[in-house]
XYZ file of C-alpha atoms in Angstrom:
126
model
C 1.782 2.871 1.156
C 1.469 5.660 4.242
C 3.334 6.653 6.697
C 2.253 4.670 9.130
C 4.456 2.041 6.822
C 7.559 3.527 8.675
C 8.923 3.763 11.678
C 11.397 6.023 13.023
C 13.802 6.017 16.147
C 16.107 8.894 16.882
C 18.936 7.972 19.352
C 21.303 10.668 20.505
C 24.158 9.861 22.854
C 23.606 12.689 26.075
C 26.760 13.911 25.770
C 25.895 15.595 22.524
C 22.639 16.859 23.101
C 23.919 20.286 22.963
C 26.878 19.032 20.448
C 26.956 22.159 17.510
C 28.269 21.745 14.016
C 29.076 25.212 11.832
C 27.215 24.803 8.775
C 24.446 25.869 6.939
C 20.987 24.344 8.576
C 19.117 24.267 5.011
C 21.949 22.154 3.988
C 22.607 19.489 6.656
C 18.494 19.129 7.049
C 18.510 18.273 3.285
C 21.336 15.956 3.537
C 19.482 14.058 6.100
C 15.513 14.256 4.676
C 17.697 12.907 1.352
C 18.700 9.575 2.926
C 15.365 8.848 4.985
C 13.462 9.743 1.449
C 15.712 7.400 -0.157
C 15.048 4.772 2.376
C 11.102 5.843 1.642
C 11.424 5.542 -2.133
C 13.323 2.056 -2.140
C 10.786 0.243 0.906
C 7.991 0.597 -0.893
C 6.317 -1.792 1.604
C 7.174 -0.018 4.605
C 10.388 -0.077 7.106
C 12.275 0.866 10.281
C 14.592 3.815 10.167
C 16.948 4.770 12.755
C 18.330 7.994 13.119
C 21.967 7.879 15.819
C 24.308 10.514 16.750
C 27.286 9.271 18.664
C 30.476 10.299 20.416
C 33.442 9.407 18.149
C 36.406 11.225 20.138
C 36.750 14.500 20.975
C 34.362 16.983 19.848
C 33.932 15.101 17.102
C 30.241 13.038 16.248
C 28.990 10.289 13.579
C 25.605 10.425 12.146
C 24.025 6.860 11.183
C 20.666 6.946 9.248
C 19.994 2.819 8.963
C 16.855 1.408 7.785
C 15.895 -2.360 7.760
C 14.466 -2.606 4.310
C 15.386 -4.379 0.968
C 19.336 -3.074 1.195
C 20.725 -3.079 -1.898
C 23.476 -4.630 -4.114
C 27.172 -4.688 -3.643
C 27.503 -2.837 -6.486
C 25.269 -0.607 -6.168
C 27.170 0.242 -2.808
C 30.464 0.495 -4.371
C 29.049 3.591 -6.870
C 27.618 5.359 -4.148
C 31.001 5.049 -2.271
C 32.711 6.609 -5.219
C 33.850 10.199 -5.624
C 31.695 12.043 -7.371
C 32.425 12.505 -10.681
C 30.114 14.677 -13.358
C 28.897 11.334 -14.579
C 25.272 10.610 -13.353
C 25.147 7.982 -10.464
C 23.083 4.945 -11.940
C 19.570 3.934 -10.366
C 20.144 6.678 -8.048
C 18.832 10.372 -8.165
C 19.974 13.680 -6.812
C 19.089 12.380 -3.735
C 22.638 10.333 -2.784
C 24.543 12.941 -5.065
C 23.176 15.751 -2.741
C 23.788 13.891 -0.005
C 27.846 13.658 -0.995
C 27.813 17.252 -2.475
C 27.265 18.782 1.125
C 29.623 16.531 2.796
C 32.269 17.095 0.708
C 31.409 21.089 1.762
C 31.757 20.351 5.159
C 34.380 17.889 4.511
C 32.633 15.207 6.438
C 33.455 11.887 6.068
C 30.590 9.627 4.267
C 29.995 5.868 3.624
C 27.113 3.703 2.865
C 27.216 -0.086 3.574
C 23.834 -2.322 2.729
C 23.189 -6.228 2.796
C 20.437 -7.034 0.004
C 16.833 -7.821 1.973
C 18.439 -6.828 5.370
C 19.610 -2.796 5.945
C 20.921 0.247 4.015
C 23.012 2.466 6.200
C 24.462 6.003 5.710
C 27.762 7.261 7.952
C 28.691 10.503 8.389
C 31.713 11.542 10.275
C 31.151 15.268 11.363
């Protein structure tokens, strides 16, 4: 597969195009490349990924990273809902667990939701 497999659509409600979190830039642009490789890694075939920043309330903003590939299991959603614990998460990497480690910094607010053969989607209240 390439590139050219994927698509990618970045949406970003005006009012918070100058919207400006405090945290640590390495971090938060890790979080994010983490979810859009994991949506690489697991659409192996090629998908679209859409990349949202909304209003929700004052000063506040939700990140959605969605793609419409294979989804996953209702399971497999469940243990990547989970608090982390030191266990290892199954069938997933570092990837997810990063993902939750730096939320949990910022104390953001994340859940994933998928439907098998249809999306996987990652919230993130900031």
């Amino acid at each position: 597969n390439t590139y050219e497999d994927y698509s990618f659509d970045l949406e970003v409600d005006e009012q918070l195009e100058n919207y400006n979190i405090q945290a640590d830039v390495t971090l938060i642009r890790r979080m994010i490349e983490n979810i859009i490789t994991n949506s690489i890694v697991h659409n192996e075939k090629g998908c679209e990924i859409n990349v949202a920043l909304s209003e929700r309330g004052k000063d506040k903003a939700r990140l959605v990273i969605c793609d419409n590939g294979q989804g996953a299991p209702e399971q497999k959603i469940k243990a990547l809902n989970e608090r982390i614990k030191n266990a290892y998460l199954p069938e997933h990497g570092l990837g997810i667990r990063v993902v939750k480690q730096v939320a949990r910094k910022y104390k953001y607010a994340v859940r994933f939701s998928a439907e098998e053969k249809e999306y996987f989607k990652c919230e993130i209240d900031l």
